[in-house]
Amino acid sequence: LEVVRSWDTGYPKRSAGEAFMICGVLYVTNSHLAGAKVYFAYFTNTSSYEYTDVPFHNQYSHISMLDYNPRERALYTWNNGHQVLYNVTLFHVISTAGDP
């Protein structure tokens, strides 16, 4: 294996739970415990980021791995001894003239 590229997101790793990438965007949860949210998105193509607030249902209370499978369009997670599958629906927001 070889590192081809790396990014410094500026996100404090002590505040991160788990992370996964979809289409060049790194998503970070704010915890690996119950009540987690996808809290941070880092866009690798522009080296920009935004804070998000997407609830991440964690039914078994402890996520130890997240991985996105683009063929299945799903997140796979190992959650307190259970393999859990989350279907992912992606959409693109299109702004029109006059939108802020």
mmCIF file with all atom_site columns, C-alpha atoms in Angstrom:
data_model
loop_
_atom_site.group_PDB
_atom_site.id
_atom_site.type_symbol
_atom_site.label_atom_id
_atom_site.label_alt_id
_atom_site.label_comp_id
_atom_site.label_asym_id
_atom_site.label_entity_id
_atom_site.label_seq_id
_atom_site.pdbx_PDB_ins_code
_atom_site.Cartn_x
_atom_site.Cartn_y
_atom_site.Cartn_z
_atom_site.occupancy
_atom_site.B_iso_or_equiv
_atom_site.pdbx_formal_charge
_atom_site.auth_seq_id
_atom_site.auth_comp_id
_atom_site.auth_asym_id
_atom_site.auth_atom_id
_atom_site.pdbx_PDB_model_num
ATOM 1   C CA . LEU A 1 1   ? 0.000   0.000  0.000  1.00 0.00 ? 1   LEU A CA 1
ATOM 2   C CA . GLU A 1 2   ? 1.091   3.526  -0.691 1.00 0.00 ? 2   GLU A CA 1
ATOM 3   C CA . VAL A 1 3   ? -0.206  6.895  0.487  1.00 0.00 ? 3   VAL A CA 1
ATOM 4   C CA . VAL A 1 4   ? -1.111  8.839  -2.643 1.00 0.00 ? 4   VAL A CA 1
ATOM 5   C CA . ARG A 1 5   ? -2.538  11.950 -1.020 1.00 0.00 ? 5   ARG A CA 1
ATOM 6   C CA . SER A 1 6   ? -3.439  13.186 2.445  1.00 0.00 ? 6   SER A CA 1
ATOM 7   C CA . TRP A 1 7   ? -5.437  16.103 3.828  1.00 0.00 ? 7   TRP A CA 1
ATOM 8   C CA . ASP A 1 8   ? -5.328  18.037 7.079  1.00 0.00 ? 8   ASP A CA 1
ATOM 9   C CA . THR A 1 9   ? -8.990  18.613 7.885  1.00 0.00 ? 9   THR A CA 1
ATOM 10  C CA . GLY A 1 10  ? -8.360  20.573 11.065 1.00 0.00 ? 10  GLY A CA 1
ATOM 11  C CA . TYR A 1 11  ? -11.027 18.480 12.814 1.00 0.00 ? 11  TYR A CA 1
ATOM 12  C CA . PRO A 1 12  ? -9.829  17.462 16.306 1.00 0.00 ? 12  PRO A CA 1
ATOM 13  C CA . LYS A 1 13  ? -9.425  13.675 16.319 1.00 0.00 ? 13  LYS A CA 1
ATOM 14  C CA . ARG A 1 14  ? -10.377 13.470 19.999 1.00 0.00 ? 14  ARG A CA 1
ATOM 15  C CA . SER A 1 15  ? -13.836 14.783 19.024 1.00 0.00 ? 15  SER A CA 1
ATOM 16  C CA . ALA A 1 16  ? -14.323 12.243 16.226 1.00 0.00 ? 16  ALA A CA 1
ATOM 17  C CA . GLY A 1 17  ? -16.136 8.955  16.491 1.00 0.00 ? 17  GLY A CA 1
ATOM 18  C CA . GLU A 1 18  ? -15.896 7.113  13.167 1.00 0.00 ? 18  GLU A CA 1
ATOM 19  C CA . ALA A 1 19  ? -15.424 8.344  9.599  1.00 0.00 ? 19  ALA A CA 1
ATOM 20  C CA . PHE A 1 20  ? -16.192 7.216  6.061  1.00 0.00 ? 20  PHE A CA 1
ATOM 21  C CA . MET A 1 21  ? -15.756 8.596  2.530  1.00 0.00 ? 21  MET A CA 1
ATOM 22  C CA . ILE A 1 22  ? -18.370 8.920  -0.196 1.00 0.00 ? 22  ILE A CA 1
ATOM 23  C CA . CYS A 1 23  ? -17.511 10.455 -3.576 1.00 0.00 ? 23  CYS A CA 1
ATOM 24  C CA . GLY A 1 24  ? -14.475 12.347 -2.271 1.00 0.00 ? 24  GLY A CA 1
ATOM 25  C CA . VAL A 1 25  ? -16.209 13.681 0.834  1.00 0.00 ? 25  VAL A CA 1
ATOM 26  C CA . LEU A 1 26  ? -15.009 12.592 4.266  1.00 0.00 ? 26  LEU A CA 1
ATOM 27  C CA . TYR A 1 27  ? -17.878 12.340 6.758  1.00 0.00 ? 27  TYR A CA 1
ATOM 28  C CA . VAL A 1 28  ? -17.122 12.209 10.483 1.00 0.00 ? 28  VAL A CA 1
ATOM 29  C CA . THR A 1 29  ? -19.415 11.204 13.335 1.00 0.00 ? 29  THR A CA 1
ATOM 30  C CA . ASN A 1 30  ? -19.157 13.088 16.589 1.00 0.00 ? 30  ASN A CA 1
ATOM 31  C CA . SER A 1 31  ? -19.181 9.886  18.655 1.00 0.00 ? 31  SER A CA 1
ATOM 32  C CA . HIS A 1 32  ? -18.933 6.112  18.399 1.00 0.00 ? 32  HIS A CA 1
ATOM 33  C CA . LEU A 1 33  ? -21.654 5.730  21.058 1.00 0.00 ? 33  LEU A CA 1
ATOM 34  C CA . ALA A 1 34  ? -25.456 5.920  20.964 1.00 0.00 ? 34  ALA A CA 1
ATOM 35  C CA . GLY A 1 35  ? -26.795 9.317  19.913 1.00 0.00 ? 35  GLY A CA 1
ATOM 36  C CA . ALA A 1 36  ? -24.064 9.893  17.329 1.00 0.00 ? 36  ALA A CA 1
ATOM 37  C CA . LYS A 1 37  ? -24.514 12.311 14.454 1.00 0.00 ? 37  LYS A CA 1
ATOM 38  C CA . VAL A 1 38  ? -22.688 12.790 11.193 1.00 0.00 ? 38  VAL A CA 1
ATOM 39  C CA . TYR A 1 39  ? -21.269 16.089 12.332 1.00 0.00 ? 39  TYR A CA 1
ATOM 40  C CA . PHE A 1 40  ? -18.546 17.098 9.862  1.00 0.00 ? 40  PHE A CA 1
ATOM 41  C CA . ALA A 1 41  ? -18.054 16.861 6.085  1.00 0.00 ? 41  ALA A CA 1
ATOM 42  C CA . TYR A 1 42  ? -14.684 17.559 4.440  1.00 0.00 ? 42  TYR A CA 1
ATOM 43  C CA . PHE A 1 43  ? -14.623 18.050 0.660  1.00 0.00 ? 43  PHE A CA 1
ATOM 44  C CA . THR A 1 44  ? -11.304 16.718 -0.620 1.00 0.00 ? 44  THR A CA 1
ATOM 45  C CA . ASN A 1 45  ? -11.594 18.355 -4.046 1.00 0.00 ? 45  ASN A CA 1
ATOM 46  C CA . THR A 1 46  ? -11.776 21.887 -2.579 1.00 0.00 ? 46  THR A CA 1
ATOM 47  C CA . SER A 1 47  ? -10.174 21.329 0.851  1.00 0.00 ? 47  SER A CA 1
ATOM 48  C CA . SER A 1 48  ? -13.239 22.945 2.397  1.00 0.00 ? 48  SER A CA 1
ATOM 49  C CA . TYR A 1 49  ? -15.562 21.700 5.117  1.00 0.00 ? 49  TYR A CA 1
ATOM 50  C CA . GLU A 1 50  ? -18.937 22.209 6.716  1.00 0.00 ? 50  GLU A CA 1
ATOM 51  C CA . TYR A 1 51  ? -20.546 21.166 9.950  1.00 0.00 ? 51  TYR A CA 1
ATOM 52  C CA . THR A 1 52  ? -23.602 18.966 9.522  1.00 0.00 ? 52  THR A CA 1
ATOM 53  C CA . ASP A 1 53  ? -26.314 17.663 11.826 1.00 0.00 ? 53  ASP A CA 1
ATOM 54  C CA . VAL A 1 54  ? -27.428 14.282 10.485 1.00 0.00 ? 54  VAL A CA 1
ATOM 55  C CA . PRO A 1 55  ? -28.671 11.809 13.126 1.00 0.00 ? 55  PRO A CA 1
ATOM 56  C CA . PHE A 1 56  ? -26.936 8.429  12.929 1.00 0.00 ? 56  PHE A CA 1
ATOM 57  C CA . HIS A 1 57  ? -29.070 5.731  14.538 1.00 0.00 ? 57  HIS A CA 1
ATOM 58  C CA . ASN A 1 58  ? -26.812 3.496  16.613 1.00 0.00 ? 58  ASN A CA 1
ATOM 59  C CA . GLN A 1 59  ? -29.020 0.710  17.963 1.00 0.00 ? 59  GLN A CA 1
ATOM 60  C CA . TYR A 1 60  ? -26.267 -1.387 19.564 1.00 0.00 ? 60  TYR A CA 1
ATOM 61  C CA . SER A 1 61  ? -24.498 1.501  21.332 1.00 0.00 ? 61  SER A CA 1
ATOM 62  C CA . HIS A 1 62  ? -20.894 1.188  20.100 1.00 0.00 ? 62  HIS A CA 1
ATOM 63  C CA . ILE A 1 63  ? -19.672 1.602  16.504 1.00 0.00 ? 63  ILE A CA 1
ATOM 64  C CA . SER A 1 64  ? -16.174 0.291  15.888 1.00 0.00 ? 64  SER A CA 1
ATOM 65  C CA . MET A 1 65  ? -16.020 0.533  12.080 1.00 0.00 ? 65  MET A CA 1
ATOM 66  C CA . LEU A 1 66  ? -17.780 2.334  9.216  1.00 0.00 ? 66  LEU A CA 1
ATOM 67  C CA . ASP A 1 67  ? -17.212 1.676  5.525  1.00 0.00 ? 67  ASP A CA 1
ATOM 68  C CA . TYR A 1 68  ? -19.124 2.794  2.428  1.00 0.00 ? 68  TYR A CA 1
ATOM 69  C CA . ASN A 1 69  ? -19.736 0.322  -0.399 1.00 0.00 ? 69  ASN A CA 1
ATOM 70  C CA . PRO A 1 70  ? -20.536 2.258  -3.608 1.00 0.00 ? 70  PRO A CA 1
ATOM 71  C CA . ARG A 1 71  ? -21.866 -0.800 -5.471 1.00 0.00 ? 71  ARG A CA 1
ATOM 72  C CA . GLU A 1 72  ? -24.407 -1.512 -2.751 1.00 0.00 ? 72  GLU A CA 1
ATOM 73  C CA . ARG A 1 73  ? -24.893 2.192  -1.916 1.00 0.00 ? 73  ARG A CA 1
ATOM 74  C CA . ALA A 1 74  ? -24.681 1.246  1.718  1.00 0.00 ? 74  ALA A CA 1
ATOM 75  C CA . LEU A 1 75  ? -22.680 1.882  4.872  1.00 0.00 ? 75  LEU A CA 1
ATOM 76  C CA . TYR A 1 76  ? -21.470 -1.218 6.649  1.00 0.00 ? 76  TYR A CA 1
ATOM 77  C CA . THR A 1 77  ? -20.707 -0.993 10.325 1.00 0.00 ? 77  THR A CA 1
ATOM 78  C CA . TRP A 1 78  ? -19.499 -3.280 13.067 1.00 0.00 ? 78  TRP A CA 1
ATOM 79  C CA . ASN A 1 79  ? -21.617 -2.274 16.025 1.00 0.00 ? 79  ASN A CA 1
ATOM 80  C CA . ASN A 1 80  ? -21.024 -3.962 19.388 1.00 0.00 ? 80  ASN A CA 1
ATOM 81  C CA . GLY A 1 81  ? -20.688 -7.425 17.825 1.00 0.00 ? 81  GLY A CA 1
ATOM 82  C CA . HIS A 1 82  ? -23.385 -6.899 15.186 1.00 0.00 ? 82  HIS A CA 1
ATOM 83  C CA . GLN A 1 83  ? -22.847 -6.194 11.499 1.00 0.00 ? 83  GLN A CA 1
ATOM 84  C CA . VAL A 1 84  ? -25.306 -3.463 10.536 1.00 0.00 ? 84  VAL A CA 1
ATOM 85  C CA . LEU A 1 85  ? -26.143 -2.174 7.063  1.00 0.00 ? 85  LEU A CA 1
ATOM 86  C CA . TYR A 1 86  ? -27.365 1.392  6.429  1.00 0.00 ? 86  TYR A CA 1
ATOM 87  C CA . ASN A 1 87  ? -28.760 2.157  2.977  1.00 0.00 ? 87  ASN A CA 1
ATOM 88  C CA . VAL A 1 88  ? -27.521 5.510  1.683  1.00 0.00 ? 88  VAL A CA 1
ATOM 89  C CA . THR A 1 89  ? -29.419 7.786  -0.686 1.00 0.00 ? 89  THR A CA 1
ATOM 90  C CA . LEU A 1 90  ? -27.304 10.534 -2.222 1.00 0.00 ? 90  LEU A CA 1
ATOM 91  C CA . PHE A 1 91  ? -28.742 13.631 -3.827 1.00 0.00 ? 91  PHE A CA 1
ATOM 92  C CA . HIS A 1 92  ? -27.333 16.768 -5.318 1.00 0.00 ? 92  HIS A CA 1
ATOM 93  C CA . VAL A 1 93  ? -28.708 20.168 -4.311 1.00 0.00 ? 93  VAL A CA 1
ATOM 94  C CA . ILE A 1 94  ? -29.070 22.469 -7.285 1.00 0.00 ? 94  ILE A CA 1
ATOM 95  C CA . SER A 1 95  ? -29.263 26.170 -6.581 1.00 0.00 ? 95  SER A CA 1
ATOM 96  C CA . THR A 1 96  ? -31.030 28.596 -8.862 1.00 0.00 ? 96  THR A CA 1
ATOM 97  C CA . ALA A 1 97  ? -30.287 32.231 -9.595 1.00 0.00 ? 97  ALA A CA 1
ATOM 98  C CA . GLY A 1 98  ? -31.280 34.331 -6.605 1.00 0.00 ? 98  GLY A CA 1
ATOM 99  C CA . ASP A 1 99  ? -30.652 31.583 -4.014 1.00 0.00 ? 99  ASP A CA 1
ATOM 100 C CA . PRO A 1 100 ? -28.339 32.689 -1.216 1.00 0.00 ? 100 PRO A CA 1
#
